[in-house]
Amino acid sequence: MKLSLGPIQYYWPRDEVLAFYEAVAQSPVDIVYLGEAVCSRRHEVRLADWFDIAAVLREAGKEVVLSTQVLIESGADVTVLHKICANGTYLVEANDMGAVHCLEGKVPFVAGPHLNIYNLPTLQWMAALGLHRWVMPLEMGRDDLTLLLAGCPPGLQTEVFAYGRMPLAFSARCFTARHCNLPKDDCQFKCLDHPDGLMMRTRESEEFLVLNGIQTQSARVHNLLPELAAMRNMGVAVARVSPQSQHTLRIIALFQEVIQGRIEAGTANAELLDLMPEKPCNGYWYGKPGLEQVAPPERTTA
């Protein structure tokens, strides 16, 4: 099983992004997804910069994948999409069907978690278009994934979002700007003030959701580190870690140490809990509400 680092979901200053990927180049992660997948107004790092970062990571031995935007809202967004899909060097993660149509029949591609591949006919159809790897939808549980893997086309890789706040929804409205009483077109880039998103709480002061511009995330942190061995036995090829503003490199190291058998999952998970910005959850994996934390079943040996 390989380990991937998903695209940065938040808006970080340019220098912090560059320093982050300099460190990632020296990390044990196998695959790195790059690019702005959330909001086209985020211009601290331009497309040309992403290509420069990609070259550095590739030189360091990483597999680089360029991620496309989930919600395309303008002609300028379409232009950027076409440039990414026609890059000719790096694999592309298609996060909407427009990207799929740009890539189908031309080059292999990755289907992002937002393409809603929930059944075998859809997966087989996407494979016929040139699918190289697909990322399981966040809401899918292990039982449904097991059924899909049983009929998965030969050679098709499966990736699972294994750590991070889950991107649940996207909207044409910017909720961060709205919170600051600003129009979307004059948001003053308030997302820069929230490197891990803006927490929403219920009237009882319980953490509920996180606002990240036009994206809504889970408040709790989805964590499948204890399930890595089970995932590998199921046939999952890649586990994905989503970046956070602090401790990402240590989180990568913990996941890789468990994958390679150098540390027990329970030991690693005990440390991981202290590195999370909020409480963990894994409900979707077990077919439960996503915000629940379900104890892994006891594993018996013959």
PDB file of N, CA and C in Angstrom, residues 182-283:
ATOM      1  N   LEU A 182     -19.086  40.260   4.116  1.00  0.00           N
ATOM      2  CA  LEU A 182     -18.443  40.717   2.892  1.00  0.00           C
ATOM      3  C   LEU A 182     -19.047  39.993   1.697  1.00  0.00           C
ATOM      4  N   PRO A 183     -19.134  40.663   0.533  1.00  0.00           N
ATOM      5  CA  PRO A 183     -19.575  39.953  -0.678  1.00  0.00           C
ATOM      6  C   PRO A 183     -18.475  39.028  -1.170  1.00  0.00           C
ATOM      7  N   LYS A 184     -18.876  37.990  -1.877  1.00  0.00           N
ATOM      8  CA  LYS A 184     -17.903  37.014  -2.357  1.00  0.00           C
ATOM      9  C   LYS A 184     -16.842  37.656  -3.247  1.00  0.00           C
ATOM     10  N   ASP A 185     -17.246  38.591  -4.099  1.00  0.00           N
ATOM     11  CA  ASP A 185     -16.302  39.206  -5.030  1.00  0.00           C
ATOM     12  C   ASP A 185     -15.376  40.206  -4.360  1.00  0.00           C
ATOM     13  N   ASP A 186     -15.626  40.517  -3.092  1.00  0.00           N
ATOM     14  CA  ASP A 186     -14.746  41.406  -2.321  1.00  0.00           C
ATOM     15  C   ASP A 186     -14.522  40.778  -0.952  1.00  0.00           C
ATOM     16  N   CYS A 187     -14.085  39.532  -0.964  1.00  0.00           N
ATOM     17  CA  CYS A 187     -13.961  38.748   0.276  1.00  0.00           C
ATOM     18  C   CYS A 187     -12.762  39.159   1.118  1.00  0.00           C
ATOM     19  N   GLN A 188     -11.867  39.978   0.518  1.00  0.00           N
ATOM     20  CA  GLN A 188     -10.636  40.402   1.195  1.00  0.00           C
ATOM     21  C   GLN A 188      -9.787  39.204   1.637  1.00  0.00           C
ATOM     22  N   PHE A 189     -10.027  38.085   0.976  1.00  0.00           N
ATOM     23  CA  PHE A 189      -9.235  36.872   1.189  1.00  0.00           C
ATOM     24  C   PHE A 189      -9.171  36.488   2.667  1.00  0.00           C
ATOM     25  N   LYS A 190     -10.336  36.528   3.304  1.00  0.00           N
ATOM     26  CA  LYS A 190     -10.426  36.242   4.735  1.00  0.00           C
ATOM     27  C   LYS A 190     -10.028  34.807   5.079  1.00  0.00           C
ATOM     28  N   CYS A 191     -10.036  33.913   4.079  1.00  0.00           N
ATOM     29  CA  CYS A 191      -9.626  32.536   4.346  1.00  0.00           C
ATOM     30  C   CYS A 191      -8.178  32.458   4.835  1.00  0.00           C
ATOM     31  N   LEU A 192      -7.372  33.473   4.490  1.00  0.00           N
ATOM     32  CA  LEU A 192      -5.983  33.497   4.963  1.00  0.00           C
ATOM     33  C   LEU A 192      -5.900  33.576   6.481  1.00  0.00           C
ATOM     34  N   ASP A 193      -6.955  34.092   7.102  1.00  0.00           N
ATOM     35  CA  ASP A 193      -6.961  34.221   8.567  1.00  0.00           C
ATOM     36  C   ASP A 193      -7.314  32.913   9.262  1.00  0.00           C
ATOM     37  N   HIS A 194      -7.676  31.894   8.470  1.00  0.00           N
ATOM     38  CA  HIS A 194      -8.147  30.632   9.053  1.00  0.00           C
ATOM     39  C   HIS A 194      -7.429  29.467   8.367  1.00  0.00           C
ATOM     40  N   PRO A 195      -6.195  29.168   8.756  1.00  0.00           N
ATOM     41  CA  PRO A 195      -5.394  28.157   8.058  1.00  0.00           C
ATOM     42  C   PRO A 195      -5.925  26.735   8.165  1.00  0.00           C
ATOM     43  N   ASP A 196      -6.880  26.496   9.072  1.00  0.00           N
ATOM     44  CA  ASP A 196      -7.548  25.202   9.142  1.00  0.00           C
ATOM     45  C   ASP A 196      -9.058  25.369   9.077  1.00  0.00           C
ATOM     46  N   GLY A 197      -9.515  26.449   8.452  1.00  0.00           N
ATOM     47  CA  GLY A 197     -10.940  26.694   8.322  1.00  0.00           C
ATOM     48  C   GLY A 197     -11.523  27.398   9.544  1.00  0.00           C
ATOM     49  N   LEU A 198     -12.778  27.803   9.415  1.00  0.00           N
ATOM     50  CA  LEU A 198     -13.490  28.569  10.445  1.00  0.00           C
ATOM     51  C   LEU A 198     -14.532  27.673  11.102  1.00  0.00           C
ATOM     52  N   MET A 199     -14.368  27.420  12.389  1.00  0.00           N
ATOM     53  CA  MET A 199     -15.231  26.490  13.105  1.00  0.00           C
ATOM     54  C   MET A 199     -16.635  27.057  13.295  1.00  0.00           C
ATOM     55  N   MET A 200     -17.645  26.213  13.037  1.00  0.00           N
ATOM     56  CA  MET A 200     -19.040  26.517  13.366  1.00  0.00           C
ATOM     57  C   MET A 200     -19.444  25.675  14.563  1.00  0.00           C
ATOM     58  N   ARG A 201     -20.165  26.279  15.504  1.00  0.00           N
ATOM     59  CA  ARG A 201     -20.615  25.565  16.691  1.00  0.00           C
ATOM     60  C   ARG A 201     -22.122  25.666  16.822  1.00  0.00           C
ATOM     61  N   THR A 202     -22.688  24.677  17.477  1.00  0.00           N
ATOM     62  CA  THR A 202     -24.121  24.693  17.739  1.00  0.00           C
ATOM     63  C   THR A 202     -24.409  25.638  18.903  1.00  0.00           C
ATOM     64  N   ARG A 203     -25.691  25.831  19.213  1.00  0.00           N
ATOM     65  CA  ARG A 203     -26.059  26.687  20.341  1.00  0.00           C
ATOM     66  C   ARG A 203     -25.552  26.122  21.665  1.00  0.00           C
ATOM     67  N   GLU A 204     -25.288  24.812  21.659  1.00  0.00           N
ATOM     68  CA  GLU A 204     -24.738  24.181  22.861  1.00  0.00           C
ATOM     69  C   GLU A 204     -23.210  24.208  22.858  1.00  0.00           C
ATOM     70  N   SER A 205     -22.627  24.996  21.927  1.00  0.00           N
ATOM     71  CA  SER A 205     -21.172  25.166  21.818  1.00  0.00           C
ATOM     72  C   SER A 205     -20.445  23.895  21.398  1.00  0.00           C
ATOM     73  N   GLU A 206     -21.142  22.999  20.734  1.00  0.00           N
ATOM     74  CA  GLU A 206     -20.499  21.799  20.221  1.00  0.00           C
ATOM     75  C   GLU A 206     -20.004  22.043  18.796  1.00  0.00           C
ATOM     76  N   GLU A 207     -18.765  21.617  18.512  1.00  0.00           N
ATOM     77  CA  GLU A 207     -18.213  21.774  17.172  1.00  0.00           C
ATOM     78  C   GLU A 207     -19.065  20.996  16.179  1.00  0.00           C
ATOM     79  N   PHE A 208     -19.440  21.661  15.068  1.00  0.00           N
ATOM     80  CA  PHE A 208     -20.398  21.070  14.138  1.00  0.00           C
ATOM     81  C   PHE A 208     -19.823  20.931  12.733  1.00  0.00           C
ATOM     82  N   LEU A 209     -19.454  22.044  12.107  1.00  0.00           N
ATOM     83  CA  LEU A 209     -18.895  22.068  10.767  1.00  0.00           C
ATOM     84  C   LEU A 209     -17.763  23.083  10.717  1.00  0.00           C
ATOM     85  N   VAL A 210     -16.983  23.031   9.651  1.00  0.00           N
ATOM     86  CA  VAL A 210     -15.922  24.013   9.423  1.00  0.00           C
ATOM     87  C   VAL A 210     -16.173  24.697   8.088  1.00  0.00           C
ATOM     88  N   LEU A 211     -16.150  26.023   8.103  1.00  0.00           N
ATOM     89  CA  LEU A 211     -16.294  26.808   6.874  1.00  0.00           C
ATOM     90  C   LEU A 211     -14.916  27.042   6.272  1.00  0.00           C
ATOM     91  N   ASN A 212     -14.797  26.787   4.987  1.00  0.00           N
ATOM     92  CA  ASN A 212     -13.534  26.982   4.274  1.00  0.00           C
ATOM     93  C   ASN A 212     -13.843  27.612   2.928  1.00  0.00           C
ATOM     94  N   GLY A 213     -14.231  28.904   2.967  1.00  0.00           N
ATOM     95  CA  GLY A 213     -14.619  29.572   1.734  1.00  0.00           C
ATOM     96  C   GLY A 213     -15.921  29.002   1.211  1.00  0.00           C
ATOM     97  N   ILE A 214     -15.907  28.489  -0.021  1.00  0.00           N
ATOM     98  CA  ILE A 214     -17.112  27.909  -0.615  1.00  0.00           C
ATOM     99  C   ILE A 214     -17.283  26.437  -0.210  1.00  0.00           C
ATOM    100  N   GLN A 215     -16.350  25.936   0.561  1.00  0.00           N
ATOM    101  CA  GLN A 215     -16.367  24.534   0.967  1.00  0.00           C
ATOM    102  C   GLN A 215     -16.832  24.398   2.416  1.00  0.00           C
ATOM    103  N   THR A 216     -17.631  23.379   2.679  1.00  0.00           N
ATOM    104  CA  THR A 216     -18.026  23.033   4.037  1.00  0.00           C
ATOM    105  C   THR A 216     -17.378  21.706   4.403  1.00  0.00           C
ATOM    106  N   GLN A 217     -16.714  21.675   5.563  1.00  0.00           N
ATOM    107  CA  GLN A 217     -16.009  20.481   6.010  1.00  0.00           C
ATOM    108  C   GLN A 217     -16.612  19.946   7.302  1.00  0.00           C
ATOM    109  N   SER A 218     -16.239  18.727   7.618  1.00  0.00           N
ATOM    110  CA  SER A 218     -16.570  18.177   8.932  1.00  0.00           C
ATOM    111  C   SER A 218     -15.735  18.882   9.987  1.00  0.00           C
ATOM    112  N   ALA A 219     -16.311  19.074  11.159  1.00  0.00           N
ATOM    113  CA  ALA A 219     -15.532  19.644  12.266  1.00  0.00           C
ATOM    114  C   ALA A 219     -14.559  18.604  12.806  1.00  0.00           C
ATOM    115  N   ARG A 220     -15.021  17.366  12.892  1.00  0.00           N
ATOM    116  CA  ARG A 220     -14.167  16.302  13.391  1.00  0.00           C
ATOM    117  C   ARG A 220     -13.233  15.799  12.288  1.00  0.00           C
ATOM    118  N   VAL A 221     -12.189  15.130  12.708  1.00  0.00           N
ATOM    119  CA  VAL A 221     -11.146  14.682  11.786  1.00  0.00           C
ATOM    120  C   VAL A 221     -11.349  13.201  11.461  1.00  0.00           C
ATOM    121  N   HIS A 222     -11.604  12.928  10.200  1.00  0.00           N
ATOM    122  CA  HIS A 222     -11.767  11.545   9.725  1.00  0.00           C
ATOM    123  C   HIS A 222     -10.431  10.827   9.847  1.00  0.00           C
ATOM    124  N   ASN A 223     -10.424   9.694  10.543  1.00  0.00           N
ATOM    125  CA  ASN A 223      -9.168   8.996  10.803  1.00  0.00           C
ATOM    126  C   ASN A 223      -9.333   7.488  10.651  1.00  0.00           C
ATOM    127  N   LEU A 224      -8.653   6.930   9.645  1.00  0.00           N
ATOM    128  CA  LEU A 224      -8.702   5.491   9.402  1.00  0.00           C
ATOM    129  C   LEU A 224      -7.340   4.828   9.607  1.00  0.00           C
ATOM    130  N   LEU A 225      -6.461   5.464  10.348  1.00  0.00           N
ATOM    131  CA  LEU A 225      -5.155   4.860  10.580  1.00  0.00           C
ATOM    132  C   LEU A 225      -5.276   3.457  11.187  1.00  0.00           C
ATOM    133  N   PRO A 226      -6.171   3.230  12.150  1.00  0.00           N
ATOM    134  CA  PRO A 226      -6.287   1.866  12.695  1.00  0.00           C
ATOM    135  C   PRO A 226      -6.793   0.839  11.686  1.00  0.00           C
ATOM    136  N   GLU A 227      -7.306   1.304  10.544  1.00  0.00           N
ATOM    137  CA  GLU A 227      -7.878   0.402   9.537  1.00  0.00           C
ATOM    138  C   GLU A 227      -6.924   0.107   8.378  1.00  0.00           C
ATOM    139  N   LEU A 228      -5.683   0.573   8.463  1.00  0.00           N
ATOM    140  CA  LEU A 228      -4.779   0.433   7.331  1.00  0.00           C
ATOM    141  C   LEU A 228      -4.548  -1.029   6.944  1.00  0.00           C
ATOM    142  N   ALA A 229      -4.363  -1.884   7.932  1.00  0.00           N
ATOM    143  CA  ALA A 229      -4.126  -3.297   7.619  1.00  0.00           C
ATOM    144  C   ALA A 229      -5.348  -3.921   6.946  1.00  0.00           C
ATOM    145  N   ALA A 230      -6.539  -3.594   7.455  1.00  0.00           N
ATOM    146  CA  ALA A 230      -7.764  -4.120   6.847  1.00  0.00           C
ATOM    147  C   ALA A 230      -7.946  -3.594   5.430  1.00  0.00           C
ATOM    148  N   MET A 231      -7.629  -2.330   5.222  1.00  0.00           N
ATOM    149  CA  MET A 231      -7.748  -1.739   3.899  1.00  0.00           C
ATOM    150  C   MET A 231      -6.816  -2.433   2.904  1.00  0.00           C
ATOM    151  N   ARG A 232      -5.606  -2.686   3.338  1.00  0.00           N
ATOM    152  CA  ARG A 232      -4.651  -3.372   2.448  1.00  0.00           C
ATOM    153  C   ARG A 232      -5.148  -4.763   2.098  1.00  0.00           C
ATOM    154  N   ASN A 233      -5.690  -5.473   3.078  1.00  0.00           N
ATOM    155  CA  ASN A 233      -6.207  -6.821   2.825  1.00  0.00           C
ATOM    156  C   ASN A 233      -7.407  -6.796   1.877  1.00  0.00           C
ATOM    157  N   MET A 234      -8.163  -5.704   1.885  1.00  0.00           N
ATOM    158  CA  MET A 234      -9.303  -5.566   0.985  1.00  0.00           C
ATOM    159  C   MET A 234      -8.867  -5.328  -0.451  1.00  0.00           C
ATOM    160  N   GLY A 235      -7.650  -4.790  -0.629  1.00  0.00           N
ATOM    161  CA  GLY A 235      -7.172  -4.464  -1.964  1.00  0.00           C
ATOM    162  C   GLY A 235      -7.012  -2.985  -2.226  1.00  0.00           C
ATOM    163  N   VAL A 236      -7.094  -2.157  -1.173  1.00  0.00           N
ATOM    164  CA  VAL A 236      -6.874  -0.718  -1.332  1.00  0.00           C
ATOM    165  C   VAL A 236      -5.403  -0.477  -1.631  1.00  0.00           C
ATOM    166  N   ALA A 237      -5.124   0.318  -2.651  1.00  0.00           N
ATOM    167  CA  ALA A 237      -3.747   0.542  -3.097  1.00  0.00           C
ATOM    168  C   ALA A 237      -3.107   1.772  -2.464  1.00  0.00           C
ATOM    169  N   VAL A 238      -3.938   2.775  -2.118  1.00  0.00           N
ATOM    170  CA  VAL A 238      -3.408   4.058  -1.641  1.00  0.00           C
ATOM    171  C   VAL A 238      -4.266   4.586  -0.504  1.00  0.00           C
ATOM    172  N   ALA A 239      -3.615   5.067   0.559  1.00  0.00           N
ATOM    173  CA  ALA A 239      -4.301   5.764   1.647  1.00  0.00           C
ATOM    174  C   ALA A 239      -3.922   7.235   1.576  1.00  0.00           C
ATOM    175  N   ARG A 240      -4.927   8.119   1.667  1.00  0.00           N
ATOM    176  CA  ARG A 240      -4.681   9.564   1.507  1.00  0.00           C
ATOM    177  C   ARG A 240      -4.735  10.306   2.839  1.00  0.00           C
ATOM    178  N   VAL A 241      -3.738  11.163   3.041  1.00  0.00           N
ATOM    179  CA  VAL A 241      -3.711  12.098   4.157  1.00  0.00           C
ATOM    180  C   VAL A 241      -3.976  13.493   3.606  1.00  0.00           C
ATOM    181  N   SER A 242      -4.888  14.227   4.243  1.00  0.00           N
ATOM    182  CA  SER A 242      -5.178  15.595   3.818  1.00  0.00           C
ATOM    183  C   SER A 242      -4.377  16.568   4.681  1.00  0.00           C
ATOM    184  N   PRO A 243      -3.683  17.537   4.087  1.00  0.00           N
ATOM    185  CA  PRO A 243      -2.825  18.436   4.859  1.00  0.00           C
ATOM    186  C   PRO A 243      -3.596  19.289   5.859  1.00  0.00           C
ATOM    187  N   GLN A 244      -2.964  19.566   7.002  1.00  0.00           N
ATOM    188  CA  GLN A 244      -3.440  20.557   7.964  1.00  0.00           C
ATOM    189  C   GLN A 244      -2.283  21.494   8.265  1.00  0.00           C
ATOM    190  N   SER A 245      -2.560  22.623   8.901  1.00  0.00           N
ATOM    191  CA  SER A 245      -1.537  23.661   9.032  1.00  0.00           C
ATOM    192  C   SER A 245      -0.395  23.268   9.965  1.00  0.00           C
ATOM    193  N   GLN A 246      -0.637  22.313  10.868  1.00  0.00           N
ATOM    194  CA  GLN A 246       0.391  21.880  11.808  1.00  0.00           C
ATOM    195  C   GLN A 246       0.491  20.353  11.786  1.00  0.00           C
ATOM    196  N   HIS A 247       1.694  19.853  11.977  1.00  0.00           N
ATOM    197  CA  HIS A 247       1.960  18.433  12.233  1.00  0.00           C
ATOM    198  C   HIS A 247       1.763  17.511  11.036  1.00  0.00           C
ATOM    199  N   THR A 248       1.564  18.026   9.832  1.00  0.00           N
ATOM    200  CA  THR A 248       1.302  17.140   8.694  1.00  0.00           C
ATOM    201  C   THR A 248       2.451  16.168   8.439  1.00  0.00           C
ATOM    202  N   LEU A 249       3.671  16.638   8.547  1.00  0.00           N
ATOM    203  CA  LEU A 249       4.810  15.765   8.258  1.00  0.00           C
ATOM    204  C   LEU A 249       4.911  14.627   9.269  1.00  0.00           C
ATOM    205  N   ARG A 250       4.604  14.898  10.527  1.00  0.00           N
ATOM    206  CA  ARG A 250       4.622  13.826  11.521  1.00  0.00           C
ATOM    207  C   ARG A 250       3.484  12.841  11.268  1.00  0.00           C
ATOM    208  N   ILE A 251       2.343  13.351  10.852  1.00  0.00           N
ATOM    209  CA  ILE A 251       1.203  12.480  10.531  1.00  0.00           C
ATOM    210  C   ILE A 251       1.566  11.558   9.365  1.00  0.00           C
ATOM    211  N   ILE A 252       2.213  12.120   8.348  1.00  0.00           N
ATOM    212  CA  ILE A 252       2.676  11.303   7.222  1.00  0.00           C
ATOM    213  C   ILE A 252       3.599  10.191   7.717  1.00  0.00           C
ATOM    214  N   ALA A 253       4.515  10.561   8.592  1.00  0.00           N
ATOM    215  CA  ALA A 253       5.481   9.587   9.108  1.00  0.00           C
ATOM    216  C   ALA A 253       4.790   8.465   9.880  1.00  0.00           C
ATOM    217  N   LEU A 254       3.800   8.824  10.696  1.00  0.00           N
ATOM    218  CA  LEU A 254       3.084   7.806  11.464  1.00  0.00           C
ATOM    219  C   LEU A 254       2.359   6.829  10.544  1.00  0.00           C
ATOM    220  N   PHE A 255       1.669   7.368   9.520  1.00  0.00           N
ATOM    221  CA  PHE A 255       0.963   6.501   8.584  1.00  0.00           C
ATOM    222  C   PHE A 255       1.947   5.580   7.863  1.00  0.00           C
ATOM    223  N   GLN A 256       3.066   6.130   7.434  1.00  0.00           N
ATOM    224  CA  GLN A 256       4.024   5.321   6.686  1.00  0.00           C
ATOM    225  C   GLN A 256       4.659   4.251   7.570  1.00  0.00           C
ATOM    226  N   GLU A 257       4.902   4.580   8.816  1.00  0.00           N
ATOM    227  CA  GLU A 257       5.480   3.595   9.734  1.00  0.00           C
ATOM    228  C   GLU A 257       4.519   2.432   9.975  1.00  0.00           C
ATOM    229  N   VAL A 258       3.220   2.719  10.060  1.00  0.00           N
ATOM    230  CA  VAL A 258       2.231   1.656  10.225  1.00  0.00           C
ATOM    231  C   VAL A 258       2.138   0.823   8.951  1.00  0.00           C
ATOM    232  N   ILE A 259       2.101   1.474   7.798  1.00  0.00           N
ATOM    233  CA  ILE A 259       2.022   0.754   6.518  1.00  0.00           C
ATOM    234  C   ILE A 259       3.208  -0.192   6.358  1.00  0.00           C
ATOM    235  N   GLN A 260       4.377   0.254   6.766  1.00  0.00           N
ATOM    236  CA  GLN A 260       5.585  -0.548   6.594  1.00  0.00           C
ATOM    237  C   GLN A 260       5.832  -1.504   7.752  1.00  0.00           C
ATOM    238  N   GLY A 261       4.927  -1.509   8.753  1.00  0.00           N
ATOM    239  CA  GLY A 261       5.031  -2.454   9.846  1.00  0.00           C
ATOM    240  C   GLY A 261       6.086  -2.133  10.879  1.00  0.00           C
ATOM    241  N   ARG A 262       6.553  -0.892  10.923  1.00  0.00           N
ATOM    242  CA  ARG A 262       7.590  -0.529  11.881  1.00  0.00           C
ATOM    243  C   ARG A 262       7.017  -0.110  13.234  1.00  0.00           C
ATOM    244  N   ILE A 263       5.703   0.084  13.304  1.00  0.00           N
ATOM    245  CA  ILE A 263       5.061   0.482  14.548  1.00  0.00           C
ATOM    246  C   ILE A 263       3.632  -0.062  14.554  1.00  0.00           C
ATOM    247  N   GLU A 264       3.140  -0.414  15.712  1.00  0.00           N
ATOM    248  CA  GLU A 264       1.773  -0.908  15.826  1.00  0.00           C
ATOM    249  C   GLU A 264       0.773   0.224  15.598  1.00  0.00           C
ATOM    250  N   ALA A 265      -0.353  -0.108  14.963  1.00  0.00           N
ATOM    251  CA  ALA A 265      -1.354   0.913  14.661  1.00  0.00           C
ATOM    252  C   ALA A 265      -1.877   1.583  15.934  1.00  0.00           C
ATOM    253  N   GLY A 266      -2.069   0.811  16.990  1.00  0.00           N
ATOM    254  CA  GLY A 266      -2.567   1.385  18.239  1.00  0.00           C
ATOM    255  C   GLY A 266      -1.615   2.391  18.833  1.00  0.00           C
ATOM    256  N   THR A 267      -0.331   2.099  18.784  1.00  0.00           N
ATOM    257  CA  THR A 267       0.682   3.016  19.301  1.00  0.00           C
ATOM    258  C   THR A 267       0.711   4.301  18.487  1.00  0.00           C
ATOM    259  N   ALA A 268       0.679   4.150  17.161  1.00  0.00           N
ATOM    260  CA  ALA A 268       0.695   5.321  16.286  1.00  0.00           C
ATOM    261  C   ALA A 268      -0.560   6.164  16.470  1.00  0.00           C
ATOM    262  N   ASN A 269      -1.692   5.495  16.634  1.00  0.00           N
ATOM    263  CA  ASN A 269      -2.944   6.223  16.765  1.00  0.00           C
ATOM    264  C   ASN A 269      -2.997   7.020  18.067  1.00  0.00           C
ATOM    265  N   ALA A 270      -2.405   6.499  19.118  1.00  0.00           N
ATOM    266  CA  ALA A 270      -2.365   7.225  20.384  1.00  0.00           C
ATOM    267  C   ALA A 270      -1.622   8.555  20.224  1.00  0.00           C
ATOM    268  N   GLU A 271      -0.541   8.548  19.457  1.00  0.00           N
ATOM    269  CA  GLU A 271       0.174   9.797  19.201  1.00  0.00           C
ATOM    270  C   GLU A 271      -0.606  10.695  18.249  1.00  0.00           C
ATOM    271  N   LEU A 272      -1.239  10.072  17.260  1.00  0.00           N
ATOM    272  CA  LEU A 272      -1.969  10.840  16.256  1.00  0.00           C
ATOM    273  C   LEU A 272      -3.097  11.663  16.881  1.00  0.00           C
ATOM    274  N   LEU A 273      -3.747  11.130  17.877  1.00  0.00           N
ATOM    275  CA  LEU A 273      -4.861  11.844  18.518  1.00  0.00           C
ATOM    276  C   LEU A 273      -4.418  13.193  19.056  1.00  0.00           C
ATOM    277  N   ASP A 274      -3.170  13.288  19.519  1.00  0.00           N
ATOM    278  CA  ASP A 274      -2.659  14.557  20.058  1.00  0.00           C
ATOM    279  C   ASP A 274      -2.306  15.554  18.957  1.00  0.00           C
ATOM    280  N   LEU A 275      -2.241  15.095  17.709  1.00  0.00           N
ATOM    281  CA  LEU A 275      -1.869  15.967  16.593  1.00  0.00           C
ATOM    282  C   LEU A 275      -3.082  16.503  15.837  1.00  0.00           C
ATOM    283  N   MET A 276      -4.270  16.047  16.218  1.00  0.00           N
ATOM    284  CA  MET A 276      -5.488  16.455  15.515  1.00  0.00           C
ATOM    285  C   MET A 276      -5.987  17.812  16.010  1.00  0.00           C
ATOM    286  N   PRO A 277      -6.537  18.636  15.116  1.00  0.00           N
ATOM    287  CA  PRO A 277      -7.123  19.912  15.547  1.00  0.00           C
ATOM    288  C   PRO A 277      -8.462  19.746  16.246  1.00  0.00           C
ATOM    289  N   GLU A 278      -9.058  18.568  16.134  1.00  0.00           N
ATOM    290  CA  GLU A 278     -10.359  18.306  16.772  1.00  0.00           C
ATOM    291  C   GLU A 278     -10.485  16.800  17.006  1.00  0.00           C
ATOM    292  N   LYS A 279     -11.560  16.367  17.611  1.00  0.00           N
ATOM    293  CA  LYS A 279     -11.785  14.959  17.915  1.00  0.00           C
ATOM    294  C   LYS A 279     -11.861  14.138  16.621  1.00  0.00           C
ATOM    295  N   PRO A 280     -11.574  12.838  16.702  1.00  0.00           N
ATOM    296  CA  PRO A 280     -11.631  11.978  15.509  1.00  0.00           C
ATOM    297  C   PRO A 280     -13.039  11.478  15.225  1.00  0.00           C
ATOM    298  N   CYS A 281     -13.226  10.988  14.013  1.00  0.00           N
ATOM    299  CA  CYS A 281     -14.467  10.314  13.635  1.00  0.00           C
ATOM    300  C   CYS A 281     -14.150   9.283  12.559  1.00  0.00           C
ATOM    301  N   ASN A 282     -15.017   8.289  12.440  1.00  0.00           N
ATOM    302  CA  ASN A 282     -14.851   7.262  11.407  1.00  0.00           C
ATOM    303  C   ASN A 282     -16.182   6.623  11.033  1.00  0.00           C
ATOM    304  N   GLY A 283     -17.282   7.298  11.365  1.00  0.00           N
ATOM    305  CA  GLY A 283     -18.605   6.702  11.209  1.00  0.00           C
ATOM    306  C   GLY A 283     -18.928   6.210   9.813  1.00  0.00           C
TER     307      GLY A 283
END
